[in-house]
PDB file of C-alpha atoms in Angstrom:
ATOM      1  CA  MET A   1     -73.523 231.725-243.542  1.00 58.00           C
ATOM      2  CA  LYS A   2     -75.153 234.115-241.085  1.00 60.00           C
ATOM      3  CA  ASN A   3     -75.664 231.153-238.711  1.00 70.00           C
ATOM      4  CA  ILE A   4     -71.935 230.495-238.591  1.00 75.00           C
ATOM      5  CA  LEU A   5     -70.830 234.140-238.469  1.00 79.00           C
ATOM      6  CA  THR A   6     -72.467 235.111-235.164  1.00 81.00           C
ATOM      7  CA  PRO A   7     -71.080 232.234-233.042  1.00 79.00           C
ATOM      8  CA  SER A   8     -67.676 232.631-234.720  1.00 81.00           C
ATOM      9  CA  ILE A   9     -67.509 236.332-233.821  1.00 86.00           C
ATOM     10  CA  LEU A  10     -68.668 235.519-230.278  1.00 85.00           C
ATOM     11  CA  CYS A  11     -65.952 232.848-229.928  1.00 85.00           C
ATOM     12  CA  ALA A  12     -63.297 235.239-231.254  1.00 87.00           C
ATOM     13  CA  ILE A  13     -64.358 237.940-228.774  1.00 89.00           C
ATOM     14  CA  ILE A  14     -64.285 235.466-225.859  1.00 86.00           C
ATOM     15  CA  ILE A  15     -60.812 234.205-226.855  1.00 84.00           C
ATOM     16  CA  ILE A  16     -59.448 237.760-227.167  1.00 86.00           C
ATOM     17  CA  LEU A  17     -60.979 238.694-223.792  1.00 84.00           C
ATOM     18  CA  ILE A  18     -59.442 235.636-222.101  1.00 80.00           C
ATOM     19  CA  ILE A  19     -56.024 236.456-223.589  1.00 79.00           C
ATOM     20  CA  LEU A  20     -56.275 240.104-222.509  1.00 79.00           C
ATOM     21  CA  ILE A  21     -57.520 239.324-218.997  1.00 76.00           C
ATOM     22  CA  ARG A  22     -55.172 236.506-218.151  1.00 70.00           C
ATOM     23  CA  LYS A  23     -52.000 237.655-219.955  1.00 66.00           C
ATOM     24  CA  LYS A  24     -50.332 234.361-219.148  1.00 59.00           C
ATOM     25  CA  THR A  25     -46.571 234.432-219.155  1.00 58.00           C
ATOM     26  CA  PRO A  26     -44.221 231.449-218.814  1.00 56.00           C
ATOM     27  CA  SER A  27     -43.205 232.723-215.376  1.00 62.00           C
ATOM     28  CA  ASP A  28     -46.645 231.776-214.059  1.00 80.00           C
ATOM     29  CA  TYR A  29     -45.371 228.204-213.986  1.00 88.00           C
ATOM     30  CA  ASP A  30     -42.135 227.105-212.376  1.00 90.00           C
ATOM     31  CA  GLU A  31     -39.420 225.188-214.212  1.00 92.00           C
ATOM     32  CA  ARG A  32     -40.664 221.710-213.190  1.00 94.00           C
ATOM     33  CA  GLN A  33     -44.202 222.569-214.269  1.00 93.00           C
ATOM     34  CA  LEU A  34     -42.992 223.800-217.663  1.00 93.00           C
ATOM     35  CA  ILE A  35     -41.152 220.508-218.253  1.00 94.00           C
ATOM     36  CA  VAL A  36     -44.255 218.494-217.276  1.00 95.00           C
ATOM     37  CA  ARG A  37     -46.463 220.625-219.544  1.00 94.00           C
ATOM     38  CA  ASN A  38     -44.036 220.150-222.446  1.00 94.00           C
ATOM     39  CA  ILE A  39     -44.104 216.367-222.007  1.00 96.00           C
ATOM     40  CA  ALA A  40     -47.899 216.366-221.691  1.00 96.00           C
ATOM     41  CA  SER A  41     -48.478 218.477-224.809  1.00 95.00           C
ATOM     42  CA  ARG A  42     -46.029 216.385-226.856  1.00 96.00           C
ATOM     43  CA  ASN A  43     -47.692 213.119-225.784  1.00 96.00           C
ATOM     44  CA  ALA A  44     -51.194 214.525-226.311  1.00 95.00           C
ATOM     45  CA  PHE A  45     -50.312 215.692-229.803  1.00 94.00           C
ATOM     46  CA  LEU A  46     -48.764 212.321-230.713  1.00 95.00           C
ATOM     47  CA  MET A  47     -51.786 210.500-229.299  1.00 93.00           C
ATOM     48  CA  MET A  48     -54.082 212.709-231.387  1.00 92.00           C
ATOM     49  CA  LEU A  49     -52.064 212.045-234.543  1.00 93.00           C
ATOM     50  CA  LEU A  50     -52.064 208.270-234.032  1.00 94.00           C
ATOM     51  CA  MET A  51     -55.790 208.213-233.323  1.00 92.00           C
ATOM     52  CA  ASN A  52     -56.467 210.274-236.427  1.00 91.00           C
ATOM     53  CA  ILE A  53     -54.559 207.726-238.515  1.00 93.00           C
ATOM     54  CA  VAL A  54     -56.519 204.852-236.940  1.00 92.00           C
ATOM     55  CA  VAL A  55     -59.826 206.664-237.600  1.00 90.00           C
ATOM     56  CA  ALA A  56     -58.819 207.380-241.196  1.00 90.00           C
ATOM     57  CA  ILE A  57     -57.977 203.712-241.784  1.00 92.00           C
ATOM     58  CA  ASP A  58     -61.236 202.633-240.146  1.00 89.00           C
ATOM     59  CA  LEU A  59     -63.289 204.987-242.308  1.00 88.00           C
ATOM     60  CA  PHE A  60     -61.443 203.778-245.409  1.00 89.00           C
ATOM     61  CA  MET A  61     -62.161 200.118-244.549  1.00 89.00           C
ATOM     62  CA  ASN A  62     -65.748 200.502-243.272  1.00 87.00           C
ATOM     63  CA  GLU A  63     -67.975 202.745-245.310  1.00 84.00           C
ATOM     64  CA  GLN A  64     -70.877 202.270-242.860  1.00 85.00           C
ATOM     65  CA  HIS A  65     -68.831 204.257-240.275  1.00 83.00           C
ATOM     66  CA  LEU A  66     -68.822 207.365-242.496  1.00 84.00           C
ATOM     67  CA  PRO A  67     -71.758 209.102-240.714  1.00 83.00           C
ATOM     68  CA  LEU A  68     -69.708 208.803-237.517  1.00 84.00           C
ATOM     69  CA  ALA A  69     -66.606 210.422-239.077  1.00 84.00           C
ATOM     70  CA  PRO A  70     -66.955 213.831-237.309  1.00 84.00           C
ATOM     71  CA  ALA A  71     -67.625 212.116-233.974  1.00 85.00           C
ATOM     72  CA  LEU A  72     -64.620 209.817-234.347  1.00 86.00           C
ATOM     73  CA  LEU A  73     -62.275 212.607-235.451  1.00 86.00           C
ATOM     74  CA  MET A  74     -63.409 214.927-232.667  1.00 88.00           C
ATOM     75  CA  ALA A  75     -62.957 212.080-230.183  1.00 89.00           C
ATOM     76  CA  SER A  76     -59.243 211.917-230.954  1.00 89.00           C
ATOM     77  CA  ALA A  77     -58.883 215.654-230.335  1.00 89.00           C
ATOM     78  CA  PHE A  78     -60.769 215.484-227.050  1.00 91.00           C
ATOM     79  CA  ILE A  79     -58.838 212.431-225.863  1.00 93.00           C
ATOM     80  CA  GLY A  80     -55.608 214.359-226.501  1.00 93.00           C
ATOM     81  CA  LEU A  81     -56.952 217.356-224.593  1.00 93.00           C
ATOM     82  CA  THR A  82     -58.163 215.192-221.719  1.00 94.00           C
ATOM     83  CA  TYR A  83     -54.808 213.438-221.542  1.00 95.00           C
ATOM     84  CA  PHE A  84     -53.026 216.812-221.330  1.00 95.00           C
ATOM     85  CA  GLY A  85     -55.343 218.018-218.560  1.00 94.00           C
ATOM     86  CA  VAL A  86     -55.250 214.858-216.476  1.00 95.00           C
ATOM     87  CA  TYR A  87     -51.464 214.425-216.816  1.00 95.00           C
ATOM     88  CA  THR A  88     -50.724 218.020-215.808  1.00 94.00           C
ATOM     89  CA  ILE A  89     -53.212 217.961-212.911  1.00 93.00           C
ATOM     90  CA  LEU A  90     -51.776 214.711-211.535  1.00 93.00           C
ATOM     91  CA  LYS A  91     -48.212 216.013-211.883  1.00 92.00           C
ATOM     92  CA  ASP A  92     -49.125 219.366-210.264  1.00 89.00           C
ATOM     93  CA  ALA A  93     -48.467 221.400-213.390  1.00 89.00           C
ATOM     94  CA  TYR A  94     -52.013 222.502-214.236  1.00 88.00           C
ATOM     95  CA  LYS A  95     -52.470 225.352-211.808  1.00 84.00           C
ATOM     96  CA  THR A  96     -50.072 228.234-211.436  1.00 83.00           C
ATOM     97  CA  LYS A  97     -48.338 229.244-208.225  1.00 78.00           C
ATOM     98  CA  GLU A  98     -51.067 231.739-207.401  1.00 77.00           C
ATOM     99  CA  THR A  99     -54.167 229.689-208.209  1.00 78.00           C
ATOM    100  CA  ASN A 100     -55.866 226.812-206.467  1.00 77.00           C
ATOM    101  CA  TYR A 101     -57.830 223.813-207.727  1.00 78.00           C
ATOM    102  CA  THR A 102     -60.937 225.228-206.056  1.00 78.00           C
ATOM    103  CA  ASN A 103     -60.703 228.177-208.509  1.00 79.00           C
ATOM    104  CA  TYR A 104     -61.226 225.795-211.417  1.00 84.00           C
ATOM    105  CA  LEU A 105     -63.995 223.639-209.938  1.00 88.00           C
ATOM    106  CA  PRO A 106     -67.013 225.978-210.360  1.00 89.00           C
ATOM    107  CA  ILE A 107     -66.236 226.905-213.968  1.00 90.00           C
ATOM    108  CA  ASN A 108     -65.697 223.241-214.864  1.00 90.00           C
ATOM    109  CA  LEU A 109     -68.961 222.285-213.189  1.00 92.00           C
ATOM    110  CA  ILE A 110     -70.883 224.980-215.075  1.00 93.00           C
ATOM    111  CA  ALA A 111     -69.219 224.018-218.369  1.00 92.00           C
ATOM    112  CA  ALA A 112     -69.989 220.306-217.883  1.00 92.00           C
ATOM    113  CA  GLY A 113     -73.606 220.995-216.953  1.00 92.00           C
ATOM    114  CA  ALA A 114     -74.182 223.432-219.808  1.00 92.00           C
ATOM    115  CA  ASN A 115     -72.734 221.000-222.336  1.00 89.00           C
ATOM    116  CA  ILE A 116     -74.803 218.057-221.113  1.00 89.00           C
ATOM    117  CA  PHE A 117     -77.889 220.252-221.328  1.00 88.00           C
ATOM    118  CA  ALA A 118     -76.934 221.424-224.833  1.00 85.00           C
ATOM    119  CA  PHE A 119     -76.288 217.857-226.009  1.00 83.00           C
ATOM    120  CA  PHE A 120     -79.674 216.525-224.941  1.00 82.00           C
ATOM    121  CA  PHE A 121     -81.967 219.542-225.192  1.00 81.00           C
ATOM    122  CA  ALA A 122     -80.504 222.071-227.668  1.00 77.00           C
ATOM    123  CA  GLY A 123     -82.798 220.913-230.450  1.00 74.00           C
ATOM    124  CA  PRO A 124     -84.991 218.103-231.714  1.00 74.00           C
ATOM    125  CA  SER A 125     -83.518 214.682-232.417  1.00 72.00           C
ATOM    126  CA  ASP A 126     -85.012 211.308-233.289  1.00 72.00           C
ATOM    127  CA  SER A 127     -82.481 209.105-231.533  1.00 75.00           C
ATOM    128  CA  ILE A 128     -79.166 209.066-229.658  1.00 74.00           C
ATOM    129  CA  TYR A 129     -77.536 207.877-232.886  1.00 75.00           C
ATOM    130  CA  ASP A 130     -78.711 211.090-234.617  1.00 75.00           C
ATOM    131  CA  LEU A 131     -77.267 213.133-231.762  1.00 74.00           C
ATOM    132  CA  VAL A 132     -73.926 211.329-232.015  1.00 74.00           C
ATOM    133  CA  CYS A 133     -73.813 211.949-235.777  1.00 76.00           C
ATOM    134  CA  SER A 134     -74.591 215.666-235.338  1.00 77.00           C
ATOM    135  CA  VAL A 135     -72.265 218.490-234.291  1.00 78.00           C
ATOM    136  CA  ARG A 136     -73.828 218.253-230.826  1.00 82.00           C
ATOM    137  CA  ILE A 137     -71.416 215.392-230.150  1.00 85.00           C
ATOM    138  CA  ILE A 138     -68.909 218.155-229.369  1.00 87.00           C
ATOM    139  CA  ASN A 139     -71.100 219.146-226.404  1.00 87.00           C
ATOM    140  CA  LEU A 140     -71.010 215.569-225.127  1.00 89.00           C
ATOM    141  CA  TYR A 141     -67.219 215.401-225.477  1.00 90.00           C
ATOM    142  CA  CYS A 142     -66.853 218.741-223.651  1.00 92.00           C
ATOM    143  CA  ALA A 143     -69.105 217.498-220.856  1.00 92.00           C
ATOM    144  CA  ILE A 144     -67.122 214.264-220.498  1.00 94.00           C
ATOM    145  CA  THR A 145     -63.784 216.142-220.554  1.00 94.00           C
ATOM    146  CA  PHE A 146     -64.857 218.672-217.914  1.00 94.00           C
ATOM    147  CA  THR A 147     -66.360 215.938-215.734  1.00 94.00           C
ATOM    148  CA  ILE A 148     -63.088 214.008-215.847  1.00 95.00           C
ATOM    149  CA  PHE A 149     -61.232 217.219-214.886  1.00 94.00           C
ATOM    150  CA  ILE A 150     -63.613 217.742-211.934  1.00 93.00           C
ATOM    151  CA  VAL A 151     -62.973 214.201-210.676  1.00 94.00           C
ATOM    152  CA  VAL A 152     -59.187 214.630-210.949  1.00 94.00           C
ATOM    153  CA  PHE A 153     -59.372 218.083-209.275  1.00 92.00           C
ATOM    154  CA  LEU A 154     -61.265 216.531-206.354  1.00 92.00           C
ATOM    155  CA  TYR A 155     -58.728 213.695-206.122  1.00 93.00           C
ATOM    156  CA  LYS A 156     -55.875 216.239-206.022  1.00 89.00           C
ATOM    157  CA  LEU A 157     -57.670 218.352-203.403  1.00 89.00           C
ATOM    158  CA  VAL A 158     -57.996 215.293-201.131  1.00 90.00           C
ATOM    159  CA  GLN A 159     -54.347 214.394-201.788  1.00 87.00           C
ATOM    160  CA  GLU A 160     -53.200 217.939-200.931  1.00 83.00           C
ATOM    161  CA  LYS A 161     -55.206 217.892-197.694  1.00 83.00           C
ATOM    162  CA  ASN A 162     -53.527 214.595-196.755  1.00 83.00           C
ATOM    163  CA  ASP A 163     -50.103 216.079-197.609  1.00 77.00           C
ATOM    164  CA  GLU A 164     -50.767 219.059-195.352  1.00 72.00           C
ATOM    165  CA  LYS A 165     -51.693 216.755-192.461  1.00 69.00           C
ATOM    166  CA  SER A 166     -48.530 214.626-192.806  1.00 65.00           C
TER     167      SER A 166
ATOM    168  CA  MET B   1     -32.088 209.602-204.567  1.00 77.00           C
ATOM    169  CA  LYS B   2     -33.663 211.539-201.705  1.00 82.00           C
ATOM    170  CA  ASN B   3     -32.146 214.899-200.826  1.00 82.00           C
ATOM    171  CA  LEU B   4     -32.062 214.597-197.041  1.00 85.00           C
ATOM    172  CA  LYS B   5     -29.564 217.471-196.730  1.00 90.00           C
ATOM    173  CA  LEU B   6     -32.099 219.868-198.184  1.00 92.00           C
ATOM    174  CA  LYS B   7     -34.848 218.578-195.913  1.00 91.00           C
ATOM    175  CA  ALA B   8     -32.584 218.908-192.858  1.00 92.00           C
ATOM    176  CA  ALA B   9     -31.487 222.441-193.811  1.00 93.00           C
ATOM    177  CA  ARG B  10     -35.100 223.480-194.305  1.00 93.00           C
ATOM    178  CA  ALA B  11     -36.108 221.997-190.964  1.00 93.00           C
ATOM    179  CA  ALA B  12     -33.137 223.713-189.267  1.00 93.00           C
ATOM    180  CA  LYS B  13     -34.421 227.049-190.558  1.00 91.00           C
ATOM    181  CA  ASP B  14     -37.901 226.093-189.324  1.00 92.00           C
ATOM    182  CA  LEU B  15     -39.398 226.539-192.781  1.00 92.00           C
ATOM    183  CA  SER B  16     -42.278 224.555-194.250  1.00 91.00           C
ATOM    184  CA  GLN B  17     -42.132 223.351-197.854  1.00 90.00           C
ATOM    185  CA  GLN B  18     -44.640 226.052-198.765  1.00 89.00           C
ATOM    186  CA  GLU B  19     -42.562 228.800-197.110  1.00 92.00           C
ATOM    187  CA  LEU B  20     -39.407 227.674-198.893  1.00 94.00           C
ATOM    188  CA  ALA B  21     -41.338 227.437-202.145  1.00 93.00           C
ATOM    189  CA  ASP B  22     -42.568 231.011-201.716  1.00 91.00           C
ATOM    190  CA  LEU B  23     -39.010 232.219-201.064  1.00 93.00           C
ATOM    191  CA  CYS B  24     -37.788 230.470-204.229  1.00 93.00           C
ATOM    192  CA  ASP B  25     -40.833 231.441-206.335  1.00 90.00           C
ATOM    193  CA  VAL B  26     -41.819 227.856-207.138  1.00 93.00           C
ATOM    194  CA  THR B  27     -44.693 225.576-206.116  1.00 91.00           C
ATOM    195  CA  ARG B  28     -44.658 223.497-202.934  1.00 90.00           C
ATOM    196  CA  GLN B  29     -44.844 220.372-205.090  1.00 90.00           C
ATOM    197  CA  THR B  30     -41.542 221.291-206.763  1.00 93.00           C
ATOM    198  CA  ILE B  31     -39.760 221.529-203.393  1.00 93.00           C
ATOM    199  CA  SER B  32     -41.376 218.235-202.380  1.00 91.00           C
ATOM    200  CA  ALA B  33     -40.217 216.606-205.642  1.00 92.00           C
ATOM    201  CA  ILE B  34     -36.624 217.825-205.092  1.00 93.00           C
ATOM    202  CA  GLU B  35     -36.577 216.468-201.533  1.00 92.00           C
ATOM    203  CA  LYS B  36     -37.958 213.133-202.693  1.00 91.00           C
ATOM    204  CA  GLY B  37     -35.394 212.985-205.502  1.00 89.00           C
ATOM    205  CA  ASP B  38     -38.090 212.924-208.174  1.00 90.00           C
ATOM    206  CA  TYR B  39     -36.886 216.122-209.841  1.00 92.00           C
ATOM    207  CA  ASN B  40     -33.414 217.461-210.596  1.00 92.00           C
ATOM    208  CA  PRO B  41     -33.570 221.259-210.341  1.00 94.00           C
ATOM    209  CA  THR B  42     -31.681 223.610-212.640  1.00 95.00           C
ATOM    210  CA  ILE B  43     -28.637 225.409-211.281  1.00 95.00           C
ATOM    211  CA  LYS B  44     -30.746 228.570-211.101  1.00 94.00           C
ATOM    212  CA  LEU B  45     -33.238 226.970-208.719  1.00 94.00           C
ATOM    213  CA  CYS B  46     -30.436 225.273-206.748  1.00 94.00           C
ATOM    214  CA  LEU B  47     -28.874 228.699-206.157  1.00 95.00           C
ATOM    215  CA  SER B  48     -32.227 230.172-205.212  1.00 95.00           C
ATOM    216  CA  ILE B  49     -32.725 227.428-202.607  1.00 95.00           C
ATOM    217  CA  CYS B  50     -29.172 227.927-201.309  1.00 95.00           C
ATOM    218  CA  TYR B  51     -29.740 231.677-200.886  1.00 95.00           C
ATOM    219  CA  ALA B  52     -33.022 231.032-199.074  1.00 94.00           C
ATOM    220  CA  LEU B  53     -31.414 228.558-196.668  1.00 94.00           C
ATOM    221  CA  ASP B  54     -28.039 230.356-196.290  1.00 93.00           C
ATOM    222  CA  LYS B  55     -26.164 227.306-197.539  1.00 92.00           C
ATOM    223  CA  THR B  56     -23.702 226.619-200.338  1.00 93.00           C
ATOM    224  CA  LEU B  57     -24.331 224.394-203.339  1.00 92.00           C
ATOM    225  CA  ASP B  58     -21.849 221.898-201.924  1.00 92.00           C
ATOM    226  CA  GLU B  59     -23.668 221.694-198.623  1.00 90.00           C
ATOM    227  CA  LEU B  60     -27.043 221.001-200.171  1.00 91.00           C
ATOM    228  CA  PHE B  61     -26.479 219.308-203.494  1.00 90.00           C
ATOM    229  CA  TRP B  62     -23.012 217.762-203.657  1.00 89.00           C
ATOM    230  CA  THR B  63     -22.829 213.983-203.638  1.00 84.00           C
ATOM    231  CA  GLU B  64     -19.691 211.852-203.745  1.00 80.00           C
ATOM    232  CA  LYS B  65     -19.004 209.832-206.895  1.00 78.00           C
ATOM    233  CA  GLU B  66     -20.267 206.276-206.426  1.00 71.00           C
TER     234      GLU B  66
END
């Protein structure tokens, strides 16, 4: 219980700090961005729901997949999140009027690196299969998600540079 | 359908997309999307653009019935 309490309190403090510091209001995004974000969140949520149903059916049909249940369920959540991020970045609705993609790059790089490190080296493991079946799979999903974001950020940066030239 | 009237009015005022976007409190991409015809702005944003370019709604956004 004590093992869960400390990280939970830490997470809660970080979330509260982020909310207090950023104080995001809808006016940070313009009307087109809000529409794009609405579409993206709706599609991401639907995608997550459908994938959860597929995973549930798969687990019901194949008992040997049961050790992979947390990994499969978390995958659907991360795919939904990744879809939301990629869709909004590509449609220019991820960053606010004041921010730039370069603001997001360092923090995404650090997050991806830290998660890859945590996945492989945070503790002992006998095989990759053990790692995938453990909660450390979340670190791998985070790393993949942030890496995808970095690639899309870089693509958008190049596209913006080309737009400025033309 | 591309909004060439908006593009022409912006060019006549010697404003870049970014400058017009700043005047209307939106992103440059939103102005670009309106000019390309990829996004239909709300009446509020239409008015904001009209005020920034000293034009009327008719001059910038009216199209004849096809």
